[in-house]
CSV table of C-alpha atoms in Angstrom, one decimal:
chain,number,residue,atom,x,y,z
A,1,MET,CA,25.4,112.6,-145.4
A,2,ASP,CA,26.9,109.8,-143.3
A,3,THR,CA,25.7,107.2,-145.8
A,4,ILE,CA,27.0,109.2,-148.7
A,5,SER,CA,30.5,109.5,-147.1
A,6,ALA,CA,30.5,105.8,-146.4
A,7,VAL,CA,29.5,104.8,-149.9
A,8,GLY,CA,32.0,107.2,-151.3
A,9,LEU,CA,34.8,105.6,-149.2
A,10,ALA,CA,33.7,102.1,-150.3
A,11,VAL,CA,33.7,103.2,-154.0
A,12,PHE,CA,37.1,104.7,-153.5
A,13,LEU,CA,38.5,101.5,-151.9
A,14,CYS,CA,36.8,99.3,-154.6
A,15,THR,CA,38.3,101.5,-157.4
A,16,ALA,CA,41.7,101.4,-155.7
A,17,GLY,CA,41.5,97.6,-155.2
A,18,VAL,CA,40.6,97.0,-158.8
A,19,ALA,CA,43.4,99.3,-159.9
A,20,HIS,CA,45.9,97.1,-158.1
A,21,PHE,CA,45.1,94.4,-160.7
A,22,LEU,CA,44.7,96.7,-163.7
A,23,PHE,CA,47.9,98.7,-163.1
A,24,PRO,CA,50.1,96.4,-160.9
A,25,ALA,CA,53.4,97.9,-162.1
A,26,TYR,CA,52.4,101.3,-160.7
A,27,PHE,CA,51.5,99.9,-157.3
A,28,ARG,CA,54.6,97.7,-157.2
A,29,SER,CA,56.7,100.9,-157.8
A,30,LEU,CA,55.2,102.3,-154.5
A,31,VAL,CA,56.3,99.3,-152.4
A,32,PRO,CA,59.7,100.0,-150.8
A,33,ALA,CA,62.4,97.7,-152.1
A,34,TRP,CA,63.4,96.6,-148.6
A,35,LEU,CA,60.0,95.1,-148.1
A,36,GLY,CA,60.4,92.7,-151.0
A,37,LEU,CA,57.5,90.6,-152.3
A,38,ALA,CA,56.0,93.6,-154.1
A,39,ARG,CA,53.8,91.4,-156.3
A,40,LEU,CA,52.3,89.6,-153.3
A,41,ILE,CA,51.9,92.9,-151.4
A,42,VAL,CA,50.1,94.5,-154.3
A,43,ALA,CA,47.8,91.6,-154.8
A,44,VAL,CA,46.9,91.1,-151.2
A,45,THR,CA,46.3,94.8,-150.5
A,46,GLY,CA,44.1,95.0,-153.6
A,47,LEU,CA,42.0,92.1,-152.3
A,48,VAL,CA,41.9,93.6,-148.8
A,49,GLU,CA,40.7,96.9,-150.2
A,50,LEU,CA,37.9,95.1,-152.1
A,51,ALA,CA,36.9,93.2,-148.9
A,52,VAL,CA,37.0,96.3,-146.8
A,53,ALA,CA,34.8,98.2,-149.3
A,54,ALA,CA,32.2,95.4,-149.0
A,55,LEU,CA,32.3,95.7,-145.2
A,56,ILE,CA,31.7,99.5,-145.4
A,57,LEU,CA,28.8,99.1,-147.7
A,58,ALA,CA,26.9,96.9,-145.3
A,59,PRO,CA,25.5,99.0,-142.4
A,60,ALA,CA,25.9,96.1,-140.0
A,61,THR,CA,29.7,96.0,-140.6
A,62,ARG,CA,30.3,99.6,-141.5
A,63,THR,CA,32.0,100.6,-138.3
A,64,PHE,CA,34.4,97.6,-138.4
A,65,GLY,CA,35.0,98.1,-142.1
A,66,ALA,CA,35.8,101.8,-141.7
A,67,TRP,CA,38.2,101.2,-138.8
A,68,THR,CA,39.8,98.5,-140.9
A,69,ALA,CA,40.1,101.0,-143.8
A,70,ALA,CA,41.8,103.5,-141.5
A,71,ALA,CA,44.3,100.8,-140.3
A,72,LEU,CA,44.9,99.6,-143.9
A,73,ILE,CA,45.5,103.1,-145.2
A,74,SER,CA,47.8,103.8,-142.2
A,75,GLY,CA,49.9,100.9,-143.3
A,76,TYR,CA,50.5,102.6,-146.6
A,77,LEU,CA,52.3,105.4,-144.6
A,78,VAL,CA,55.3,103.0,-144.7
A,79,SER,CA,55.5,103.5,-148.5
A,80,HIS,CA,55.0,107.3,-148.3
A,81,LEU,CA,57.5,107.8,-145.5
A,82,ASP,CA,60.0,105.6,-147.3
A,83,ALA,CA,59.7,108.0,-150.3
A,84,VAL,CA,61.0,110.8,-148.1
A,85,ARG,CA,64.4,109.1,-148.2
A,86,HIS,CA,64.5,109.2,-152.0
A,87,ALA,CA,62.9,112.6,-152.5
A,88,ARG,CA,65.0,115.2,-154.3
A,89,PRO,CA,64.2,118.2,-156.5
A,90,GLY,CA,64.2,117.3,-160.2
A,91,HIS,CA,63.7,113.5,-159.6
A,92,PRO,CA,62.4,111.9,-162.8
A,93,SER,CA,59.3,110.7,-160.8
A,94,VAL,CA,57.0,113.5,-159.7
A,95,LEU,CA,56.0,111.3,-156.7
A,96,LEU,CA,59.6,111.4,-155.5
A,97,ARG,CA,60.1,115.1,-155.7
A,98,PRO,CA,59.8,116.9,-152.3
A,99,TRP,CA,56.4,118.4,-153.1
A,100,GLY,CA,55.2,115.1,-154.5
A,101,VAL,CA,56.1,113.2,-151.3
A,102,THR,CA,54.4,116.0,-149.3
A,103,ALA,CA,51.3,115.6,-151.4
A,104,ARG,CA,51.4,111.8,-151.0
A,105,LEU,CA,51.6,112.1,-147.3
A,106,THR,CA,48.9,114.7,-147.0
A,107,VAL,CA,46.5,112.9,-149.2
A,108,ASN,CA,47.1,109.6,-147.4
A,109,LEU,CA,46.4,111.3,-144.0
A,110,ALA,CA,43.2,112.7,-145.5
A,111,TYR,CA,42.1,109.2,-146.5
A,112,ILE,CA,42.8,108.0,-143.0
A,113,GLY,CA,40.7,110.9,-141.6
A,114,TRP,CA,37.9,110.1,-144.0
A,115,ALA,CA,37.8,106.5,-142.8
A,116,VAL,CA,37.8,107.6,-139.2
A,117,VAL,CA,34.9,110.0,-139.8
A,118,VAL,CA,32.9,107.2,-141.4
A,119,ALA,CA,33.7,104.9,-138.5
A,120,LEU,CA,32.7,107.4,-135.9
A,121,ALA,CA,29.5,108.3,-137.8
A,122,ALA,CA,28.5,104.6,-138.0
A,123,THR,CA,28.9,104.0,-134.3
């Protein structure tokens, strides 16, 4: 089960990493304007997700990779918490409605938890 969870996390990160390059406009829309450099941030995080996925797939680097995934995904909380400022009922973007922001935060926390579980199981 531990290997299945680790491979699942790696596949998830690989898919997300590739998606950064297939759908960059979507990912740029998630970067808070005050951060700037949205193109660079999206490209770098996409590459990092791919690298972290590779680390998780290799048993020798799985623990490091999973902790790195938890840290990377924790960094995405900046985007989701920034969305709280813009959330309002009836917002044209579902992701910026109060329940959408709540869902984003909840799912992101679940991803962090998943990475931590993989890291602890690989130790």
